[in-house]
Short mmCIF file of C-alpha atoms in Angstrom, two decimals:
data_model
loop_
_atom_site.label_atom_id
_atom_site.label_comp_id
_atom_site.label_asym_id
_atom_site.label_seq_id
_atom_site.Cartn_x
_atom_site.Cartn_y
_atom_site.Cartn_z
CA MET H 1 68.31 63.51 153.41
CA LYS H 2 65.69 65.01 151.06
CA LYS H 3 66.47 68.51 152.33
CA MET H 4 70.18 67.82 151.81
CA LEU H 5 69.61 66.68 148.21
CA LYS H 6 67.48 69.74 147.49
CA LEU H 7 70.29 71.94 148.79
CA VAL H 8 72.88 70.16 146.63
CA TYR H 9 70.69 70.51 143.53
CA ALA H 10 70.09 74.18 144.31
CA VAL H 11 73.82 74.88 144.67
CA ALA H 12 74.53 72.95 141.46
CA GLY H 13 71.92 75.02 139.69
CA LEU H 14 73.57 78.23 140.88
CA ILE H 15 76.95 77.01 139.66
CA ILE H 16 75.54 76.18 136.23
CA ALA H 17 73.82 79.55 136.07
CA SER H 18 77.07 81.33 136.93
CA ASN H 19 78.96 79.45 134.24
CA ALA H 20 76.54 79.86 131.36
CA LEU H 21 73.83 82.13 130.06
CA ALA H 22 70.93 79.75 129.62
CA ASP H 23 67.85 80.52 127.55
CA ALA H 24 65.70 77.52 126.80
CA ASN H 25 63.47 79.60 124.53
CA HIS H 26 66.28 81.00 122.37
CA ALA H 27 66.96 79.24 119.08
CA LYS H 28 70.47 77.90 118.56
CA VAL H 29 72.84 80.44 117.01
CA SER H 30 75.91 79.50 114.95
CA ILE H 31 78.68 82.08 114.73
CA ASN H 32 81.57 81.91 112.30
CA PHE H 33 84.40 84.22 113.36
CA PRO H 34 87.19 84.78 110.76
CA THR H 35 90.41 86.24 112.17
CA ALA H 36 93.71 86.40 110.24
CA SER H 37 96.53 84.00 109.37
CA ALA H 38 96.80 80.97 111.65
CA SER H 39 100.26 82.10 112.80
CA GLY H 40 99.14 85.60 113.81
CA ALA H 41 98.02 87.04 117.14
CA LEU H 42 94.53 87.82 115.87
CA TYR H 43 93.86 84.14 115.21
CA ALA H 44 94.56 83.33 118.86
CA VAL H 45 92.39 86.25 120.00
CA GLY H 46 89.44 84.98 117.97
CA ALA H 47 89.94 81.44 119.26
CA ALA H 48 89.91 82.64 122.87
CA ILE H 49 86.72 84.67 122.37
CA THR H 50 84.79 81.93 120.59
CA HIS H 51 85.87 79.37 123.20
CA LEU H 52 84.52 81.68 125.90
CA TRP H 53 81.17 82.12 124.16
CA ASN H 54 80.82 78.37 123.68
CA GLU H 55 81.46 77.80 127.39
CA LYS H 56 79.26 80.57 128.73
CA ILE H 57 76.27 80.88 126.36
CA ASP H 58 74.43 77.61 126.02
CA TYR H 59 72.56 78.42 122.79
CA VAL H 60 75.65 79.69 120.93
CA SER H 61 77.98 77.55 118.83
CA ALA H 62 80.95 79.70 117.81
CA SER H 63 84.08 78.83 115.85
CA SER H 64 87.06 80.87 114.69
CA GLN H 65 88.81 80.38 111.35
CA ALA H 66 91.94 81.64 109.67
CA SER H 67 91.41 84.35 107.05
CA ALA H 68 93.27 86.91 104.96
CA GLY H 69 92.66 89.58 107.63
CA GLY H 70 90.43 92.59 108.16
CA ILE H 71 89.23 93.30 104.62
CA ASP H 72 88.49 89.63 104.04
CA ASN H 73 86.71 89.47 107.42
CA LEU H 74 84.44 92.37 106.48
CA ASN H 75 83.62 90.84 103.11
CA GLN H 76 82.75 87.52 104.74
CA VAL H 77 80.41 89.19 107.23
CA ALA H 78 78.79 91.31 104.53
CA GLU H 79 78.19 88.21 102.39
CA GLY H 80 76.75 86.21 105.28
CA GLU H 81 79.61 83.69 105.37
CA ALA H 82 80.48 84.91 108.88
CA GLN H 83 78.56 86.67 111.64
CA VAL H 84 81.21 88.25 113.89
CA SER H 85 84.81 89.29 113.34
CA ILE H 86 87.54 91.84 114.09
CA ALA H 87 89.12 94.57 111.95
CA ILE H 88 90.56 98.04 112.35
CA SER H 89 87.92 100.78 112.61
CA SER H 90 89.13 102.43 109.39
CA ASN H 91 88.34 99.34 107.32
CA CYS H 92 84.96 99.07 109.06
CA TYR H 93 84.20 102.71 108.22
CA GLN H 94 85.14 102.11 104.59
CA ALA H 95 83.00 98.96 104.40
CA LEU H 96 80.02 100.72 105.98
CA ASN H 97 80.25 103.58 103.49
CA GLY H 98 81.48 101.72 100.40
CA THR H 99 84.77 103.59 99.96
CA ASP H 100 88.38 102.63 99.17
CA SER H 101 88.68 98.83 98.93
CA PHE H 102 84.90 98.55 99.35
CA GLU H 103 83.90 101.01 96.62
CA GLY H 104 80.68 99.76 95.08
CA PHE H 105 80.28 97.14 97.83
CA ALA H 106 79.00 99.07 100.85
CA TYR H 107 77.63 97.06 103.75
CA PRO H 108 75.29 99.53 105.52
CA ASP H 109 74.11 96.96 108.09
CA LEU H 110 77.53 96.64 109.74
CA LYS H 111 77.29 96.99 113.52
CA ILE H 112 79.87 97.25 116.32
CA ILE H 113 80.03 95.05 119.41
CA ALA H 114 83.09 96.62 121.07
CA GLY H 115 86.12 98.77 120.54
CA LEU H 116 89.12 96.72 121.65
CA TYR H 117 92.82 97.64 121.62
CA PHE H 118 94.86 100.09 119.58
CA ASN H 119 96.82 98.92 116.55
CA PRO H 120 99.75 101.35 116.32
CA ASN H 121 101.73 102.20 113.20
CA GLN H 122 105.37 101.21 113.60
CA VAL H 123 107.87 102.66 111.13
CA VAL H 124 111.20 100.84 111.25
CA VAL H 125 114.35 102.09 109.49
CA THR H 126 117.96 100.93 109.37
CA GLY H 127 120.72 102.83 111.10
CA LYS H 128 122.49 103.66 107.84
CA SER H 129 119.35 104.85 106.02
CA GLY H 130 119.56 108.39 107.42
CA ILE H 131 115.76 108.43 107.79
CA LYS H 132 114.57 110.53 110.74
CA SER H 133 111.08 111.46 109.57
CA LEU H 134 108.47 110.37 107.03
CA GLU H 135 109.64 113.12 104.68
CA ASP H 136 113.09 111.49 104.62
CA VAL H 137 111.67 108.32 103.04
CA THR H 138 111.63 110.13 99.67
CA GLY H 139 113.71 108.08 97.23
CA LYS H 140 114.43 105.36 99.78
CA HIS H 141 113.95 101.62 99.38
CA PHE H 142 110.93 101.05 101.63
CA ALA H 143 108.51 98.15 102.22
CA VAL H 144 104.86 99.27 101.95
CA ALA H 145 103.15 95.83 102.00
CA SER H 146 100.89 94.56 99.22
CA ALA H 147 98.75 97.03 97.27
CA GLY H 148 95.21 97.17 98.60
CA SER H 149 96.17 95.91 102.06
CA SER H 150 95.48 97.79 105.30
CA VAL H 151 99.18 98.57 105.76
CA TYR H 152 99.45 99.90 102.21
CA GLY H 153 96.55 102.22 102.99
CA GLU H 154 98.34 103.44 106.11
CA CYS H 155 101.47 104.16 104.09
CA GLN H 156 99.45 106.12 101.53
CA ASN H 157 97.60 108.19 104.13
CA HIS H 158 100.70 109.02 106.16
CA PHE H 159 103.14 109.73 103.34
CA GLU H 160 100.60 111.95 101.58
CA ALA H 161 100.03 113.79 104.88
CA ALA H 162 103.80 114.28 105.02
CA GLY H 163 103.74 115.86 101.55
CA LEU H 164 105.00 112.93 99.46
CA LYS H 165 103.44 111.68 96.26
CA PHE H 166 102.69 108.07 97.03
CA PRO H 167 104.01 105.65 95.87
CA ASP H 168 105.92 107.55 93.16
CA ASP H 169 108.28 109.35 95.56
CA ILE H 170 109.35 106.04 97.16
CA ASN H 171 111.31 103.09 95.84
CA ALA H 172 108.49 100.85 97.07
CA GLU H 173 108.90 97.18 97.95
CA TYR H 174 105.60 95.26 98.03
CA ILE H 175 106.39 92.59 100.61
CA THR H 176 105.17 91.50 104.02
CA PHE H 177 106.84 92.86 107.13
CA THR H 178 108.11 89.39 107.99
CA ASP H 179 110.12 89.41 104.76
CA ALA H 180 111.04 93.06 105.29
CA ALA H 181 112.43 92.27 108.76
CA ASP H 182 114.94 89.89 107.17
CA MET H 183 115.92 92.57 104.64
CA LEU H 184 116.27 95.16 107.42
CA GLN H 185 118.51 92.76 109.29
CA ASN H 186 120.66 92.34 106.16
CA ASN H 187 120.61 96.09 105.36
CA THR H 188 119.18 95.42 101.89
CA ILE H 189 116.22 97.76 102.49
CA ASP H 190 116.03 101.18 104.15
CA GLY H 191 112.78 100.82 106.05
CA ALA H 192 109.40 99.19 106.41
CA TRP H 193 105.93 99.85 107.77
CA LEU H 194 104.12 97.60 110.23
CA MET H 195 100.76 97.97 111.88
CA SER H 196 100.46 95.67 114.87
CA GLY H 197 100.06 95.55 118.62
CA VAL H 198 103.21 96.12 120.66
CA PRO H 199 105.52 94.46 121.19
CA THR H 200 105.62 92.43 118.00
CA SER H 201 108.32 89.89 117.21
CA ALA H 202 109.18 91.20 113.72
CA VAL H 203 110.00 94.65 115.13
CA THR H 204 111.98 93.06 117.96
CA GLN H 205 113.98 91.15 115.34
CA ALA H 206 114.66 94.29 113.32
CA LEU H 207 115.65 96.43 116.31
CA SER H 208 117.90 93.66 117.65
CA SER H 209 120.01 94.06 114.51
CA GLY H 210 120.46 97.83 114.65
CA SER H 211 117.27 99.22 113.13
CA ARG H 212 115.18 101.82 114.98
CA LEU H 213 111.68 103.26 115.17
CA ILE H 214 110.98 106.78 113.93
CA GLN H 215 108.33 109.11 115.29
CA ILE H 216 105.22 110.29 113.50
CA GLU H 217 104.93 113.95 114.42
CA ASP H 218 101.87 115.68 115.85
CA GLU H 219 101.43 117.80 112.71
CA ILE H 220 100.96 114.68 110.59
CA LEU H 221 98.48 113.25 113.10
CA GLU H 222 96.43 116.46 113.02
CA THR H 223 96.41 116.42 109.21
CA LEU H 224 95.22 112.81 109.26
CA LYS H 225 92.52 113.50 111.86
CA GLY H 226 91.23 116.33 109.69
CA LYS H 227 90.55 113.87 106.86
CA PHE H 228 89.82 110.60 108.63
CA PRO H 229 87.75 110.01 111.81
CA TRP H 230 89.63 106.96 113.05
CA TYR H 231 93.14 108.14 113.99
CA ALA H 232 94.41 108.56 117.56
CA ALA H 233 97.74 109.45 119.16
CA TYR H 234 99.76 106.57 120.57
CA THR H 235 103.07 106.28 122.41
CA ILE H 236 105.29 103.21 122.27
CA PRO H 237 106.90 103.30 125.73
CA ALA H 238 110.69 103.36 126.08
CA GLY H 239 112.08 99.87 126.58
CA THR H 240 109.37 98.14 124.58
CA TYR H 241 112.03 96.98 122.10
CA PRO H 242 115.79 96.30 122.26
CA GLY H 243 117.76 99.54 122.12
CA GLN H 244 114.64 101.72 122.33
CA ASN H 245 115.67 104.13 125.06
CA ASN H 246 113.00 106.78 124.44
CA ASP H 247 109.24 106.92 123.99
CA VAL H 248 108.20 106.89 120.34
CA LYS H 249 105.16 108.93 119.30
CA THR H 250 103.07 107.48 116.53
CA THR H 251 99.50 107.05 115.33
CA ALA H 252 97.08 104.21 115.96
CA ILE H 253 93.69 102.89 114.94
CA LYS H 254 91.47 100.94 117.29
CA MET H 255 90.61 97.34 116.56
CA VAL H 256 86.87 96.70 116.79
CA MET H 257 84.73 93.62 117.08
CA PHE H 258 81.83 93.89 114.65
CA CYS H 259 78.88 91.80 113.51
CA ARG H 260 76.02 91.52 111.09
CA GLY H 261 73.15 93.84 111.86
CA ASP H 262 70.65 91.01 111.51
CA LEU H 263 71.98 89.14 114.55
CA ASP H 264 69.18 89.39 117.10
CA GLU H 265 69.45 91.81 120.01
CA GLN H 266 69.49 89.18 122.77
CA THR H 267 72.32 87.25 121.15
CA VAL H 268 74.53 90.32 120.73
CA TYR H 269 73.69 91.49 124.26
CA ASP H 270 74.81 88.09 125.62
CA LEU H 271 77.95 88.08 123.45
CA THR H 272 78.87 91.58 124.65
CA LYS H 273 78.10 90.94 128.32
CA THR H 274 79.94 87.63 128.37
CA PHE H 275 82.99 89.14 126.68
CA TRP H 276 83.32 92.01 129.15
CA ASN H 277 82.37 90.01 132.25
CA ASN H 278 85.28 87.67 131.49
CA ILE H 279 87.80 90.17 130.12
CA LYS H 280 90.28 89.58 132.96
CA GLU H 281 90.48 85.88 132.13
CA LEU H 282 90.71 86.63 128.40
CA GLY H 283 93.54 89.07 129.10
CA GLN H 284 95.45 86.40 131.00
CA ALA H 285 95.18 84.13 127.96
CA GLN H 286 95.81 86.79 125.27
CA SER H 287 98.09 89.77 125.86
CA ASN H 288 96.29 91.90 123.25
CA LEU H 289 93.16 91.75 125.40
CA ARG H 290 94.97 92.52 128.65
CA GLY H 291 93.88 95.66 130.47
CA LEU H 292 90.83 96.35 128.30
CA ASP H 293 88.05 98.30 130.03
CA PRO H 294 84.41 98.47 128.86
CA LYS H 295 84.51 102.20 129.68
CA ASN H 296 86.67 102.62 126.57
CA ALA H 297 84.63 100.29 124.36
CA VAL H 298 82.79 103.07 122.53
CA LYS H 299 85.71 105.54 122.29
CA ASP H 300 87.85 106.11 119.17
CA ILE H 301 85.69 103.89 116.95
CA ALA H 302 85.18 106.43 114.15
CA ASN H 303 81.53 107.01 115.11
CA LEU H 304 80.60 103.55 113.84
CA PRO H 305 77.09 102.36 114.82
CA LEU H 306 76.69 100.01 117.76
CA HIS H 307 74.44 96.98 117.53
CA SER H 308 71.33 97.49 119.68
CA GLY H 309 72.32 94.47 121.81
CA ALA H 310 75.73 95.97 122.57
CA GLU H 311 74.16 99.38 123.15
CA LYS H 312 71.78 97.83 125.70
CA PHE H 313 74.74 96.42 127.67
CA TYR H 314 76.71 99.68 127.63
CA LYS H 315 73.67 101.60 128.87
CA GLU H 316 73.24 99.09 131.69
CA ILE H 317 76.79 99.63 132.95
CA GLY H 318 76.66 103.42 132.52
CA VAL H 319 79.06 103.73 129.59
CA LEU H 320 76.32 105.29 127.45
#
Protein backbone atom coordinates (compact mmCIF):
# COMPACT_ATOMS: atom_id res chain seq x y z
CA MET A 1 0.00 0.00 0.00
CA LYS A 2 2.81 2.44 0.89
CA LYS A 3 4.55 1.72 -2.41
CA MET A 4 1.26 2.28 -4.23
CA LEU A 5 0.72 5.64 -2.52
CA LYS A 6 4.27 6.72 -3.33
CA LEU A 7 3.64 5.85 -6.98
CA VAL A 8 0.38 7.84 -7.03
CA TYR A 9 2.08 10.87 -5.46
CA ALA A 10 4.95 10.60 -7.93
CA VAL A 11 2.59 10.49 -10.92
CA ALA A 12 0.59 13.41 -9.50
CA GLY A 13 3.81 15.36 -9.12
CA LEU A 14 4.70 14.71 -12.76
CA ILE A 15 1.26 15.87 -13.87
CA ILE A 16 1.57 19.09 -11.88
CA ALA A 17 5.05 19.67 -13.27
CA SER A 18 3.78 19.20 -16.82
CA ASN A 19 0.95 21.66 -16.28
CA ALA A 20 2.88 24.48 -14.63
CA LEU A 21 6.32 25.98 -14.39
CA ALA A 22 6.96 25.97 -10.67
CA ASP A 23 9.67 28.00 -8.98
CA ALA A 24 9.32 28.23 -5.24
CA ASN A 25 12.22 30.69 -5.05
CA HIS A 26 10.84 33.13 -7.62
CA ALA A 27 8.98 36.15 -6.31
CA LYS A 28 5.41 36.62 -7.50
CA VAL A 29 5.15 38.60 -10.73
CA SER A 30 2.07 40.63 -11.74
CA ILE A 31 1.62 41.32 -15.44
CA ASN A 32 -0.85 43.82 -16.86
CA PHE A 33 -1.44 43.20 -20.57
CA PRO A 34 -3.37 45.97 -22.44
CA THR A 35 -4.78 44.91 -25.81
CA ALA A 36 -7.32 46.96 -27.81
CA SER A 37 -11.07 47.59 -27.72
CA ALA A 38 -13.08 44.91 -25.93
CA SER A 39 -14.91 44.07 -29.17
CA GLY A 40 -11.74 43.53 -31.21
CA ALA A 41 -9.75 40.40 -32.01
CA LEU A 42 -6.66 41.63 -30.16
CA TYR A 43 -8.57 41.73 -26.88
CA ALA A 44 -9.39 38.03 -27.22
CA VAL A 45 -5.78 37.24 -28.16
CA GLY A 46 -4.49 38.95 -25.03
CA ALA A 47 -7.07 37.18 -22.86
CA ALA A 48 -6.04 33.79 -24.23
CA ILE A 49 -2.33 34.45 -23.62
CA THR A 50 -2.75 35.74 -20.07
CA HIS A 51 -5.06 32.83 -19.20
CA LEU A 52 -2.37 30.44 -20.42
CA TRP A 53 0.35 32.09 -18.35
CA ASN A 54 -1.83 32.02 -15.25
CA GLU A 55 -2.45 28.29 -15.74
CA LYS A 56 1.10 27.28 -16.57
CA ILE A 57 3.42 29.55 -14.54
CA ASP A 58 2.69 29.34 -10.85
CA TYR A 59 4.43 32.59 -9.82
CA VAL A 60 2.78 34.73 -12.52
CA SER A 61 -0.52 36.59 -12.14
CA ALA A 62 -1.45 38.02 -15.54
CA SER A 63 -4.52 39.96 -16.65
CA SER A 64 -5.54 41.51 -19.96
CA GLN A 65 -7.40 44.81 -20.27
CA ALA A 66 -9.08 46.78 -23.02
CA SER A 67 -7.10 49.74 -24.36
CA ALA A 68 -6.99 52.24 -27.20
CA GLY A 69 -4.64 49.96 -29.17
CA GLY A 70 -0.96 49.79 -30.05
CA ILE A 71 0.19 53.34 -29.33
CA ASP A 72 -1.66 53.36 -26.02
CA ASN A 73 -0.18 49.93 -25.20
CA LEU A 74 3.35 51.18 -25.78
CA ASN A 75 2.77 54.26 -23.65
CA GLN A 76 1.39 52.14 -20.81
CA VAL A 77 4.41 49.82 -20.89
CA ALA A 78 6.84 52.74 -21.06
CA GLU A 79 5.16 54.38 -18.06
CA GLY A 80 5.15 51.18 -16.01
CA GLU A 81 1.35 50.84 -15.99
CA ALA A 82 1.71 47.58 -17.94
CA GLN A 83 4.48 45.03 -18.39
CA VAL A 84 3.63 43.14 -21.59
CA SER A 85 1.52 43.97 -24.64
CA ILE A 86 1.13 43.70 -28.41
CA ALA A 87 1.56 46.28 -31.20
CA ILE A 88 2.74 46.43 -34.78
CA SER A 89 6.52 46.47 -35.16
CA SER A 90 6.46 49.93 -36.76
CA ASN A 91 4.94 51.51 -33.65
CA CYS A 92 7.45 49.62 -31.49
CA TYR A 93 10.32 50.94 -33.61
CA GLN A 94 8.98 54.48 -33.28
CA ALA A 95 8.57 54.13 -29.51
CA LEU A 96 12.07 52.71 -29.11
CA ASN A 97 13.58 55.59 -31.07
CA GLY A 98 11.25 58.42 -30.06
CA THR A 99 9.93 59.25 -33.53
CA ASP A 100 6.51 60.04 -35.04
CA SER A 101 3.81 59.74 -32.35
CA PHE A 102 6.54 59.14 -29.75
CA GLU A 103 8.71 62.15 -30.58
CA GLY A 104 10.25 63.37 -27.35
CA PHE A 105 9.04 60.26 -25.50
CA ALA A 106 11.46 57.51 -26.52
CA TYR A 107 11.39 54.29 -24.52
CA PRO A 108 14.88 52.81 -25.09
CA ASP A 109 14.28 49.86 -22.74
CA LEU A 110 11.58 48.31 -24.95
CA LYS A 111 12.22 44.61 -25.56
CA ILE A 112 10.61 41.98 -27.80
CA ILE A 113 9.27 38.61 -26.67
CA ALA A 114 8.06 37.31 -30.05
CA GLY A 115 7.11 38.26 -33.56
CA LEU A 116 3.57 36.99 -34.11
CA TYR A 117 1.35 37.30 -37.19
CA PHE A 118 1.25 39.74 -40.08
CA ASN A 119 -1.19 42.64 -40.06
CA PRO A 120 -1.87 43.34 -43.75
CA ASN A 121 -3.03 46.62 -45.25
CA GLN A 122 -6.41 46.22 -46.92
CA VAL A 123 -7.54 48.97 -49.30
CA VAL A 124 -11.24 48.72 -50.11
CA VAL A 125 -12.94 50.76 -52.85
CA THR A 126 -16.44 50.85 -54.30
CA GLY A 127 -17.20 49.52 -57.74
CA LYS A 128 -18.22 52.94 -59.07
CA SER A 129 -15.18 54.79 -57.69
CA GLY A 130 -12.97 53.92 -60.67
CA ILE A 131 -10.02 53.41 -58.28
CA LYS A 132 -7.58 50.75 -59.48
CA SER A 133 -4.40 51.91 -57.76
CA LEU A 134 -3.27 54.16 -54.92
CA GLU A 135 -2.54 56.92 -57.42
CA ASP A 136 -6.22 56.88 -58.43
CA VAL A 137 -7.28 57.93 -54.92
CA THR A 138 -6.31 61.52 -55.80
CA GLY A 139 -9.37 63.72 -55.27
CA LYS A 140 -11.51 60.84 -54.04
CA HIS A 141 -13.59 60.68 -50.87
CA PHE A 142 -11.51 58.25 -48.80
CA ALA A 143 -11.50 57.16 -45.13
CA VAL A 144 -8.02 57.45 -43.57
CA ALA A 145 -8.94 56.84 -39.88
CA SER A 146 -8.22 59.31 -37.10
CA ALA A 147 -5.12 61.52 -37.30
CA GLY A 148 -2.25 60.08 -35.30
CA SER A 149 -3.57 56.52 -35.44
CA SER A 150 -1.62 53.56 -36.84
CA VAL A 151 -3.90 53.36 -39.88
CA TYR A 152 -3.49 57.07 -40.57
CA GLY A 153 0.27 56.52 -40.55
CA GLU A 154 -0.10 53.68 -43.03
CA CYS A 155 -2.14 55.90 -45.33
CA GLN A 156 0.49 58.64 -45.15
CA ASN A 157 3.41 56.29 -45.85
CA HIS A 158 1.71 54.53 -48.75
CA PHE A 159 0.13 57.51 -50.49
CA GLU A 160 3.39 59.47 -50.27
CA ALA A 161 5.22 56.45 -51.72
CA ALA A 162 2.67 56.53 -54.55
CA GLY A 163 3.52 60.19 -55.23
CA LEU A 164 0.53 61.88 -53.57
CA LYS A 165 0.71 64.81 -51.19
CA PHE A 166 -1.00 63.50 -48.10
CA PRO A 167 -3.65 64.34 -46.99
CA ASP A 168 -4.05 67.37 -49.29
CA ASP A 169 -4.53 65.34 -52.49
CA ILE A 170 -7.37 63.33 -50.91
CA ASN A 171 -10.86 64.28 -49.80
CA ALA A 172 -10.08 62.64 -46.45
CA GLU A 173 -12.70 61.25 -44.08
CA TYR A 174 -11.42 60.77 -40.52
CA ILE A 175 -13.59 57.87 -39.37
CA THR A 176 -13.15 54.29 -38.22
CA PHE A 177 -13.33 51.47 -40.74
CA THR A 178 -16.49 50.18 -39.08
CA ASP A 179 -18.21 53.46 -39.96
CA ALA A 180 -16.52 53.49 -43.36
CA ALA A 181 -17.86 50.00 -44.14
CA ASP A 182 -21.41 51.32 -43.77
CA MET A 183 -20.60 54.25 -46.07
CA LEU A 184 -19.01 51.89 -48.61
CA GLN A 185 -22.14 49.78 -48.52
CA ASN A 186 -24.25 52.90 -49.17
CA ASN A 187 -21.84 54.22 -51.84
CA THR A 188 -21.41 57.50 -49.95
CA ILE A 189 -17.61 57.14 -49.87
CA ASP A 190 -15.15 55.98 -52.53
CA GLY A 191 -12.79 53.92 -50.42
CA ALA A 192 -11.25 53.20 -47.05
CA TRP A 193 -8.09 51.81 -45.48
CA LEU A 194 -8.01 48.99 -42.96
CA MET A 195 -5.10 47.28 -41.28
CA SER A 196 -6.17 43.98 -39.76
CA GLY A 197 -5.70 40.24 -39.92
CA VAL A 198 -7.60 38.43 -42.66
CA PRO A 199 -10.40 37.76 -42.98
CA THR A 200 -11.98 40.62 -41.09
CA SER A 201 -15.73 41.14 -40.83
CA ALA A 202 -15.77 44.81 -41.90
CA VAL A 203 -14.07 43.95 -45.21
CA THR A 204 -16.42 41.00 -45.68
CA GLN A 205 -19.34 43.39 -45.19
CA ALA A 206 -17.97 45.87 -47.71
CA LEU A 207 -17.15 43.26 -50.36
CA SER A 208 -20.56 41.62 -49.92
CA SER A 209 -22.10 44.87 -51.17
CA GLY A 210 -20.01 45.29 -54.30
CA SER A 211 -16.78 46.87 -53.07
CA ARG A 212 -13.39 45.33 -53.92
CA LEU A 213 -9.79 45.21 -52.76
CA ILE A 214 -7.06 46.91 -54.78
CA GLN A 215 -3.46 45.80 -54.99
CA ILE A 216 -0.44 47.62 -53.62
CA GLU A 217 2.20 47.23 -56.30
CA ASP A 218 5.74 45.94 -55.81
CA GLU A 219 7.24 49.34 -56.69
CA ILE A 220 5.45 50.97 -53.76
CA LEU A 221 6.58 48.18 -51.42
CA GLU A 222 10.20 48.65 -52.49
CA THR A 223 9.94 52.40 -51.93
CA LEU A 224 8.53 51.79 -48.46
CA LYS A 225 11.19 49.22 -47.58
CA GLY A 226 13.86 51.72 -48.58
CA LYS A 227 12.61 54.14 -45.91
CA PHE A 228 11.16 51.89 -43.22
CA PRO A 229 12.56 48.58 -41.86
CA TRP A 230 9.24 46.98 -40.97
CA TYR A 231 7.40 46.36 -44.25
CA ALA A 232 6.93 42.94 -45.86
CA ALA A 233 5.08 41.62 -48.91
CA TYR A 234 1.77 39.88 -48.24
CA THR A 235 -0.82 38.15 -50.42
CA ILE A 236 -4.51 37.94 -49.53
CA PRO A 237 -5.45 34.59 -51.12
CA ALA A 238 -8.27 34.40 -53.66
CA GLY A 239 -11.55 33.45 -52.01
CA THR A 240 -10.73 35.08 -48.69
CA TYR A 241 -13.66 37.46 -49.21
CA PRO A 242 -16.95 37.36 -51.16
CA GLY A 243 -16.37 38.04 -54.85
CA GLN A 244 -12.57 38.02 -54.48
CA ASN A 245 -11.63 35.72 -57.33
CA ASN A 246 -7.92 36.60 -57.51
CA ASP A 247 -5.00 36.92 -55.11
CA VAL A 248 -4.46 40.49 -53.92
CA LYS A 249 -0.90 41.69 -53.35
CA THR A 250 -0.43 44.14 -50.53
CA THR A 251 1.94 45.12 -47.73
CA ALA A 252 1.99 44.00 -44.12
CA ILE A 253 3.65 44.69 -40.80
CA LYS A 254 4.23 41.99 -38.22
CA MET A 255 2.51 42.17 -34.86
CA VAL A 256 4.96 41.70 -31.99
CA MET A 257 4.62 40.89 -28.32
CA PHE A 258 6.84 43.22 -26.33
CA CYS A 259 7.66 43.93 -22.70
CA ARG A 260 9.51 46.18 -20.31
CA GLY A 261 13.23 45.64 -20.29
CA ASP A 262 13.29 45.48 -16.50
CA LEU A 263 11.26 42.26 -16.37
CA ASP A 264 13.72 39.66 -15.09
CA GLU A 265 15.26 37.14 -17.47
CA GLN A 266 13.71 34.04 -15.89
CA THR A 267 10.21 35.47 -16.07
CA VAL A 268 10.48 36.41 -19.74
CA TYR A 269 12.10 33.06 -20.55
CA ASP A 270 9.15 31.27 -18.91
CA LEU A 271 6.61 33.53 -20.64
CA THR A 272 8.24 32.88 -24.02
CA LYS A 273 8.65 29.14 -23.54
CA THR A 274 5.11 28.68 -22.25
CA PHE A 275 3.66 30.69 -25.13
CA TRP A 276 5.42 28.67 -27.83
CA ASN A 277 5.05 25.28 -26.14
CA ASN A 278 1.28 25.81 -26.17
CA ILE A 279 0.89 27.62 -29.48
CA LYS A 280 -1.19 24.83 -31.03
CA GLU A 281 -3.80 25.12 -28.27
CA LEU A 282 -3.72 28.92 -28.49
CA GLY A 283 -4.26 28.69 -32.24
CA GLN A 284 -7.31 26.51 -31.73
CA ALA A 285 -8.76 29.17 -29.45
CA GLN A 286 -7.70 32.24 -31.48
CA SER A 287 -7.47 32.17 -35.28
CA ASN A 288 -4.90 34.99 -35.36
CA LEU A 289 -2.47 32.72 -33.50
CA ARG A 290 -3.14 29.69 -35.69
CA GLY A 291 -0.17 28.30 -37.59
CA LEU A 292 2.46 30.42 -35.84
CA ASP A 293 5.94 28.89 -35.73
CA PRO A 294 8.75 29.93 -33.34
CA LYS A 295 11.13 29.65 -36.31
CA ASN A 296 9.56 32.88 -37.61
CA ALA A 297 9.46 34.65 -34.24
CA VAL A 298 12.54 36.79 -34.89
CA LYS A 299 11.90 37.49 -38.61
CA ASP A 300 10.44 40.74 -40.00
CA ILE A 301 10.51 42.53 -36.63
CA ALA A 302 12.36 45.65 -37.83
CA ASN A 303 15.57 44.65 -36.03
CA LEU A 304 13.96 45.36 -32.67
CA PRO A 305 15.93 44.09 -29.63
CA LEU A 306 14.90 40.82 -28.01
CA HIS A 307 14.64 40.54 -24.24
CA SER A 308 17.48 38.36 -22.90
CA GLY A 309 14.91 35.86 -21.57
CA ALA A 310 13.33 35.45 -25.00
CA GLU A 311 16.77 35.31 -26.61
CA LYS A 312 17.74 32.47 -24.26
CA PHE A 313 14.70 30.44 -25.38
CA TYR A 314 15.31 31.02 -29.09
CA LYS A 315 18.94 29.96 -28.73
CA GLU A 316 17.83 26.79 -26.95
CA ILE A 317 15.56 25.76 -29.83
CA GLY A 318 18.08 26.72 -32.53
CA VAL A 319 16.26 29.75 -33.93
CA LEU A 320 19.22 31.99 -33.03
